[in-house]
C-alpha cells in the first residue's frame, strides 16, 4: 500500500501508524509496564527506535516526562525508517514532540555524552551479540 501523504510504500498499518514491516503489538506483554508506571511519570531511554513503534506505544500509554530515542538510521538501504519515525511520532498523542529527543547516533556515542538517568530503559537496537552486550 502507498502511504497517503508520504508517497512511500508501506506494508502495515497499526491505527494511525505506518510501517514497512509488521509492527510488534506491545499491548499484552507491556501491560505490566503500563501498570507499574500508572501513577509515575517516567524518563525513558529507548535504544533502537527504527520506525517508532515502541516509542509511540510508550508515548500513548505512559505519562512520560521525557523519552530519549537513540537510532542511527541508514542501516537498512532503501527503507525510509527516519521518515516513518518522524511521521509516526507526529501522529502520537504528543504531537508537539516537546518531550521527545531523537539522538541520531549509535548507542556507544550516545553513552559517551549522556548525563541523564532513566526510570525505564528499553533495549532493542542491534541484535548482534557484541552490540547487545555493550548496550546493557
Short mmCIF file of N, CA and C in Angstrom, two decimals:
data_model
loop_
_atom_site.label_atom_id
_atom_site.label_comp_id
_atom_site.label_asym_id
_atom_site.label_seq_id
_atom_site.Cartn_x
_atom_site.Cartn_y
_atom_site.Cartn_z
N UNK A 1 0.85 -1.17 0.00
CA UNK A 1 0.00 0.00 0.00
C UNK A 1 0.89 1.23 0.00
N UNK A 2 0.39 2.30 -0.53
CA UNK A 2 1.13 3.55 -0.59
C UNK A 2 0.68 4.44 0.57
N UNK A 3 1.66 4.99 1.29
CA UNK A 3 1.32 5.89 2.39
C UNK A 3 0.55 7.08 1.83
N UNK A 4 -0.52 7.51 2.49
CA UNK A 4 -1.39 8.54 1.92
C UNK A 4 -0.74 9.92 1.72
N UNK A 5 0.23 10.29 2.56
CA UNK A 5 0.84 11.62 2.40
C UNK A 5 2.33 11.58 2.10
N UNK A 6 3.02 10.54 2.52
CA UNK A 6 4.47 10.47 2.32
C UNK A 6 4.85 9.92 0.95
N UNK A 7 3.90 9.30 0.27
CA UNK A 7 4.13 8.74 -1.06
C UNK A 7 5.24 7.69 -1.06
N UNK A 8 5.26 6.85 -0.03
CA UNK A 8 6.22 5.75 0.05
C UNK A 8 5.45 4.46 0.29
N UNK A 9 6.06 3.34 -0.09
CA UNK A 9 5.41 2.05 0.07
C UNK A 9 5.53 1.57 1.51
N UNK A 10 4.40 1.27 2.12
CA UNK A 10 4.36 0.70 3.47
C UNK A 10 3.59 -0.62 3.39
N UNK A 11 3.90 -1.51 4.31
CA UNK A 11 3.26 -2.83 4.29
C UNK A 11 2.21 -3.00 5.37
N UNK A 12 2.35 -2.27 6.47
CA UNK A 12 1.44 -2.48 7.60
C UNK A 12 1.01 -1.16 8.20
N UNK A 13 -0.18 -1.21 8.76
CA UNK A 13 -0.73 -0.05 9.46
C UNK A 13 -1.25 -0.54 10.80
N UNK A 14 -0.94 0.19 11.87
CA UNK A 14 -1.48 -0.10 13.20
C UNK A 14 -2.13 1.19 13.69
N UNK A 15 -3.43 1.27 13.56
CA UNK A 15 -4.14 2.50 13.91
C UNK A 15 -3.69 3.63 13.01
N UNK A 16 -3.15 4.68 13.60
CA UNK A 16 -2.71 5.85 12.83
C UNK A 16 -1.24 5.77 12.42
N UNK A 17 -0.58 4.66 12.72
CA UNK A 17 0.84 4.50 12.46
C UNK A 17 1.09 3.59 11.26
N UNK A 18 2.16 3.88 10.53
CA UNK A 18 2.52 3.11 9.32
C UNK A 18 3.93 2.54 9.45
N UNK A 19 4.14 1.33 8.85
CA UNK A 19 5.43 0.64 8.95
C UNK A 19 5.73 -0.12 7.65
N UNK A 20 7.01 -0.30 7.39
CA UNK A 20 7.41 -1.14 6.26
C UNK A 20 7.54 -2.59 6.67
N UNK A 21 7.41 -2.87 7.95
CA UNK A 21 7.49 -4.23 8.49
C UNK A 21 6.29 -4.43 9.42
N UNK A 22 6.01 -5.67 9.76
CA UNK A 22 4.89 -5.93 10.66
C UNK A 22 5.24 -5.43 12.05
N UNK A 23 4.48 -4.49 12.59
CA UNK A 23 4.81 -3.95 13.91
C UNK A 23 4.45 -4.92 15.03
N UNK A 24 5.29 -4.93 16.04
CA UNK A 24 5.04 -5.76 17.22
C UNK A 24 3.90 -5.14 18.00
N UNK A 25 3.02 -5.95 18.56
CA UNK A 25 1.92 -5.48 19.38
C UNK A 25 2.34 -5.53 20.84
N UNK A 26 2.55 -4.38 21.44
CA UNK A 26 3.05 -4.29 22.81
C UNK A 26 1.96 -4.39 23.86
N UNK A 27 0.70 -4.33 23.48
CA UNK A 27 -0.39 -4.20 24.45
C UNK A 27 -0.40 -5.30 25.50
N UNK A 28 -0.25 -6.55 25.11
CA UNK A 28 -0.33 -7.64 26.07
C UNK A 28 0.93 -7.72 26.94
N UNK A 29 2.10 -7.84 26.30
CA UNK A 29 3.33 -8.03 27.06
C UNK A 29 3.71 -6.80 27.89
N UNK A 30 3.32 -5.63 27.44
CA UNK A 30 3.71 -4.41 28.15
C UNK A 30 2.65 -3.93 29.12
N UNK A 31 1.61 -4.73 29.33
CA UNK A 31 0.57 -4.30 30.27
C UNK A 31 1.15 -4.13 31.67
N UNK A 32 2.15 -4.94 32.02
CA UNK A 32 2.79 -4.81 33.34
C UNK A 32 3.58 -3.50 33.44
N UNK A 33 4.19 -3.09 32.34
CA UNK A 33 4.90 -1.81 32.32
C UNK A 33 3.90 -0.68 32.52
N UNK A 34 2.80 -0.76 31.81
CA UNK A 34 1.76 0.26 31.93
C UNK A 34 1.23 0.32 33.36
N UNK A 35 1.01 -0.85 33.96
CA UNK A 35 0.50 -0.91 35.33
C UNK A 35 1.53 -0.35 36.32
N UNK A 36 2.80 -0.72 36.16
CA UNK A 36 3.84 -0.26 37.08
C UNK A 36 4.00 1.26 37.05
N UNK A 37 3.94 1.84 35.85
CA UNK A 37 4.16 3.28 35.70
C UNK A 37 2.86 4.09 35.70
N UNK A 38 1.74 3.46 36.13
CA UNK A 38 0.44 4.12 36.04
C UNK A 38 0.42 5.47 36.76
N UNK A 39 0.93 5.54 37.97
CA UNK A 39 0.92 6.79 38.73
C UNK A 39 2.26 7.50 38.70
N UNK A 40 3.19 6.98 37.92
CA UNK A 40 4.52 7.58 37.86
C UNK A 40 4.69 8.31 36.54
N UNK A 41 5.69 9.12 36.48
CA UNK A 41 6.00 9.88 35.27
C UNK A 41 7.44 9.56 34.88
N UNK A 42 7.62 8.49 34.11
CA UNK A 42 8.99 8.02 33.86
C UNK A 42 9.77 8.83 32.82
N UNK A 43 11.08 8.78 33.01
CA UNK A 43 12.03 9.21 31.98
C UNK A 43 12.47 7.93 31.28
N UNK A 44 12.34 7.91 29.97
CA UNK A 44 12.57 6.69 29.21
C UNK A 44 13.74 6.86 28.25
N UNK A 45 14.55 5.80 28.15
CA UNK A 45 15.59 5.71 27.13
C UNK A 45 15.25 4.52 26.26
N UNK A 46 15.21 4.75 24.96
CA UNK A 46 14.97 3.67 24.01
C UNK A 46 16.18 3.55 23.10
N UNK A 47 16.82 2.39 23.14
CA UNK A 47 17.95 2.11 22.25
C UNK A 47 17.39 1.33 21.07
N UNK A 48 17.37 1.93 19.91
CA UNK A 48 16.82 1.31 18.71
C UNK A 48 15.36 1.69 18.53
N UNK A 49 15.11 2.72 17.76
CA UNK A 49 13.75 3.23 17.58
C UNK A 49 13.15 2.87 16.23
N UNK A 50 13.98 2.64 15.25
CA UNK A 50 13.60 2.29 13.89
C UNK A 50 12.48 3.19 13.37
N UNK A 51 11.26 2.68 13.27
CA UNK A 51 10.15 3.48 12.71
C UNK A 51 9.20 3.99 13.79
N UNK A 52 9.60 3.86 15.07
CA UNK A 52 8.87 4.49 16.16
C UNK A 52 7.76 3.68 16.80
N UNK A 53 7.66 2.40 16.51
CA UNK A 53 6.56 1.60 17.04
C UNK A 53 6.54 1.61 18.58
N UNK A 54 7.62 1.22 19.21
CA UNK A 54 7.63 1.16 20.68
C UNK A 54 7.60 2.55 21.30
N UNK A 55 8.26 3.52 20.69
CA UNK A 55 8.23 4.89 21.21
C UNK A 55 6.80 5.42 21.19
N UNK A 56 6.08 5.19 20.12
CA UNK A 56 4.68 5.65 20.04
C UNK A 56 3.82 4.94 21.09
N UNK A 57 4.06 3.63 21.31
CA UNK A 57 3.29 2.93 22.33
C UNK A 57 3.54 3.57 23.70
N UNK A 58 4.80 3.85 24.02
CA UNK A 58 5.10 4.44 25.33
C UNK A 58 4.51 5.84 25.45
N UNK A 59 4.59 6.62 24.38
CA UNK A 59 4.02 7.97 24.40
C UNK A 59 2.51 7.90 24.61
N UNK A 60 1.86 6.96 23.94
CA UNK A 60 0.40 6.86 24.01
C UNK A 60 -0.10 6.20 25.29
N UNK A 61 0.75 5.43 25.98
CA UNK A 61 0.28 4.65 27.13
C UNK A 61 0.89 5.02 28.47
N UNK A 62 1.95 5.79 28.49
CA UNK A 62 2.59 6.19 29.74
C UNK A 62 2.60 7.71 29.83
N UNK A 63 2.55 8.22 31.03
CA UNK A 63 2.59 9.67 31.25
C UNK A 63 4.05 10.08 31.40
N UNK A 64 4.74 10.21 30.29
CA UNK A 64 6.19 10.40 30.27
C UNK A 64 6.61 11.82 30.65
N UNK A 65 7.76 11.90 31.32
CA UNK A 65 8.44 13.18 31.48
C UNK A 65 9.26 13.44 30.22
N UNK A 66 9.95 12.38 29.75
CA UNK A 66 10.76 12.51 28.55
C UNK A 66 11.04 11.13 27.97
N UNK A 67 11.38 11.11 26.69
CA UNK A 67 11.84 9.89 26.05
C UNK A 67 12.99 10.26 25.13
N UNK A 68 14.13 9.61 25.36
CA UNK A 68 15.30 9.75 24.50
C UNK A 68 15.35 8.54 23.59
N UNK A 69 15.28 8.77 22.30
CA UNK A 69 15.33 7.70 21.30
C UNK A 69 16.69 7.73 20.61
N UNK A 70 17.40 6.62 20.69
CA UNK A 70 18.73 6.51 20.07
C UNK A 70 18.61 5.59 18.86
N UNK A 71 18.84 6.15 17.69
CA UNK A 71 18.71 5.40 16.44
C UNK A 71 19.58 6.06 15.37
N UNK A 72 20.58 5.33 14.85
CA UNK A 72 21.47 5.95 13.84
C UNK A 72 20.82 6.10 12.46
N UNK A 73 19.79 5.34 12.17
CA UNK A 73 19.14 5.32 10.85
C UNK A 73 20.16 5.01 9.75
N UNK A 74 19.66 4.70 8.59
CA UNK A 74 20.53 4.46 7.44
C UNK A 74 21.14 3.07 7.35
N UNK A 75 20.87 2.21 8.33
CA UNK A 75 21.44 0.86 8.30
C UNK A 75 20.75 0.01 7.25
N UNK A 76 19.48 0.26 7.02
CA UNK A 76 18.73 -0.53 6.06
C UNK A 76 18.59 0.30 4.78
N UNK A 77 19.18 -0.18 3.73
CA UNK A 77 19.19 0.54 2.46
C UNK A 77 17.79 0.59 1.87
N UNK A 78 17.46 1.74 1.30
CA UNK A 78 16.19 1.95 0.60
C UNK A 78 14.95 1.77 1.48
N UNK A 79 15.12 1.92 2.78
CA UNK A 79 13.97 1.86 3.69
C UNK A 79 13.90 3.20 4.42
N UNK A 80 12.78 3.91 4.32
CA UNK A 80 12.68 5.26 4.89
C UNK A 80 12.37 5.26 6.39
N UNK A 81 13.25 4.62 7.18
CA UNK A 81 13.00 4.49 8.62
C UNK A 81 12.83 5.84 9.31
N UNK A 82 13.73 6.79 9.03
CA UNK A 82 13.65 8.08 9.72
C UNK A 82 12.38 8.84 9.34
N UNK A 83 12.03 8.81 8.09
CA UNK A 83 10.82 9.47 7.62
C UNK A 83 9.58 8.90 8.31
N UNK A 84 9.51 7.58 8.42
CA UNK A 84 8.37 6.95 9.10
C UNK A 84 8.42 7.19 10.61
N UNK A 85 9.62 7.19 11.20
CA UNK A 85 9.75 7.51 12.63
C UNK A 85 9.15 8.90 12.89
N UNK A 86 9.58 9.88 12.12
CA UNK A 86 9.11 11.25 12.32
C UNK A 86 7.60 11.36 12.09
N UNK A 87 7.10 10.71 11.05
CA UNK A 87 5.66 10.73 10.79
C UNK A 87 4.89 10.10 11.95
N UNK A 88 5.32 8.91 12.38
CA UNK A 88 4.61 8.20 13.44
C UNK A 88 4.64 8.99 14.74
N UNK A 89 5.78 9.56 15.08
CA UNK A 89 5.87 10.38 16.31
C UNK A 89 4.91 11.56 16.20
N UNK A 90 4.83 12.18 15.03
CA UNK A 90 3.90 13.30 14.83
C UNK A 90 2.44 12.89 15.02
N UNK A 91 2.13 11.62 14.79
CA UNK A 91 0.76 11.12 14.95
C UNK A 91 0.45 10.75 16.39
N UNK A 92 1.46 10.65 17.25
CA UNK A 92 1.25 10.23 18.63
C UNK A 92 0.49 11.31 19.40
N UNK A 93 0.10 10.97 20.61
CA UNK A 93 -0.68 11.92 21.40
C UNK A 93 0.14 13.15 21.82
N UNK A 94 1.44 13.07 21.69
CA UNK A 94 2.30 14.22 21.99
C UNK A 94 2.82 14.83 20.70
N UNK A 95 1.92 15.25 19.87
CA UNK A 95 2.30 15.70 18.54
C UNK A 95 3.18 16.95 18.55
N UNK A 96 3.28 17.63 19.70
CA UNK A 96 4.19 18.78 19.74
C UNK A 96 5.64 18.35 19.96
N UNK A 97 5.86 17.06 20.26
CA UNK A 97 7.20 16.48 20.40
C UNK A 97 8.05 17.15 21.48
N UNK A 98 7.44 17.80 22.45
CA UNK A 98 8.21 18.55 23.45
C UNK A 98 9.03 17.66 24.37
N UNK A 99 8.66 16.43 24.56
CA UNK A 99 9.39 15.56 25.48
C UNK A 99 10.24 14.52 24.76
N UNK A 100 10.21 14.53 23.43
CA UNK A 100 10.89 13.52 22.64
C UNK A 100 12.22 14.09 22.13
N UNK A 101 13.29 13.36 22.44
CA UNK A 101 14.61 13.77 21.94
C UNK A 101 15.17 12.62 21.11
N UNK A 102 15.41 12.89 19.84
CA UNK A 102 15.99 11.90 18.95
C UNK A 102 17.50 12.12 18.90
N UNK A 103 18.24 11.06 19.16
CA UNK A 103 19.71 11.07 19.07
C UNK A 103 20.08 10.18 17.90
N UNK A 104 20.42 10.80 16.80
CA UNK A 104 20.70 10.05 15.58
C UNK A 104 22.18 9.65 15.58
N UNK A 105 22.46 8.62 16.38
CA UNK A 105 23.82 8.14 16.56
C UNK A 105 23.76 6.70 17.05
N UNK A 106 24.92 6.06 17.11
CA UNK A 106 24.96 4.72 17.70
C UNK A 106 24.99 4.85 19.22
N UNK A 107 24.60 3.79 19.90
CA UNK A 107 24.48 3.86 21.36
C UNK A 107 25.82 4.15 22.03
N UNK A 108 26.93 3.63 21.49
CA UNK A 108 28.25 3.92 22.08
C UNK A 108 28.48 5.42 22.17
N UNK A 109 28.22 6.13 21.10
CA UNK A 109 28.41 7.58 21.09
C UNK A 109 27.44 8.27 22.04
N UNK A 110 26.20 7.79 22.09
CA UNK A 110 25.22 8.38 22.99
C UNK A 110 25.68 8.26 24.44
N UNK A 111 26.11 7.06 24.84
CA UNK A 111 26.50 6.85 26.24
C UNK A 111 27.73 7.65 26.63
N UNK A 112 28.60 7.96 25.68
CA UNK A 112 29.79 8.77 25.99
C UNK A 112 29.43 10.18 26.42
N UNK A 113 28.33 10.72 25.91
CA UNK A 113 27.96 12.09 26.23
C UNK A 113 26.74 12.23 27.14
N UNK A 114 26.03 11.13 27.39
CA UNK A 114 24.80 11.19 28.18
C UNK A 114 25.08 11.40 29.66
N UNK A 115 24.33 12.30 30.28
CA UNK A 115 24.43 12.56 31.72
C UNK A 115 23.10 12.29 32.43
N UNK A 116 22.08 11.90 31.67
CA UNK A 116 20.75 11.69 32.22
C UNK A 116 20.62 10.33 32.89
N UNK A 117 19.65 10.23 33.79
CA UNK A 117 19.27 8.95 34.37
C UNK A 117 17.84 8.64 33.90
N UNK A 118 17.49 7.35 33.96
CA UNK A 118 16.21 6.91 33.40
C UNK A 118 15.50 5.96 34.34
N UNK A 119 14.19 5.97 34.26
CA UNK A 119 13.35 5.05 35.03
C UNK A 119 13.08 3.76 34.25
N UNK A 120 13.10 3.85 32.94
CA UNK A 120 12.83 2.71 32.07
C UNK A 120 13.79 2.79 30.88
N UNK A 121 14.51 1.70 30.66
CA UNK A 121 15.41 1.61 29.50
C UNK A 121 14.96 0.42 28.68
N UNK A 122 14.63 0.69 27.42
CA UNK A 122 14.19 -0.36 26.50
C UNK A 122 15.28 -0.54 25.45
N UNK A 123 15.89 -1.72 25.44
CA UNK A 123 16.99 -2.01 24.52
C UNK A 123 16.47 -2.90 23.38
N UNK A 124 16.42 -2.33 22.19
CA UNK A 124 16.00 -3.08 21.00
C UNK A 124 16.76 -2.54 19.80
N UNK A 125 18.07 -2.37 19.98
CA UNK A 125 18.90 -1.87 18.90
C UNK A 125 19.42 -3.02 18.06
N UNK A 126 20.68 -2.97 17.77
CA UNK A 126 21.32 -4.05 17.01
C UNK A 126 21.15 -5.36 17.77
N UNK A 127 20.95 -6.43 17.03
CA UNK A 127 20.77 -7.73 17.66
C UNK A 127 22.04 -8.56 17.60
N UNK A 128 23.15 -7.92 17.26
CA UNK A 128 24.45 -8.59 17.28
C UNK A 128 24.93 -8.69 18.72
N UNK A 129 25.53 -9.82 19.09
CA UNK A 129 25.93 -10.07 20.47
C UNK A 129 26.75 -8.95 21.08
N UNK A 130 27.80 -8.54 20.39
CA UNK A 130 28.70 -7.51 20.95
C UNK A 130 27.96 -6.19 21.16
N UNK A 131 27.01 -5.85 20.28
CA UNK A 131 26.26 -4.61 20.43
C UNK A 131 25.28 -4.69 21.60
N UNK A 132 24.59 -5.82 21.74
CA UNK A 132 23.67 -6.00 22.85
C UNK A 132 24.44 -5.96 24.17
N UNK A 133 25.57 -6.63 24.22
CA UNK A 133 26.41 -6.64 25.42
C UNK A 133 26.81 -5.21 25.81
N UNK A 134 27.20 -4.41 24.83
CA UNK A 134 27.57 -3.02 25.10
C UNK A 134 26.38 -2.21 25.59
N UNK A 135 25.21 -2.43 24.99
CA UNK A 135 24.02 -1.65 25.34
C UNK A 135 23.56 -1.91 26.76
N UNK A 136 23.71 -3.16 27.23
CA UNK A 136 23.23 -3.43 28.58
C UNK A 136 24.35 -3.26 29.58
#
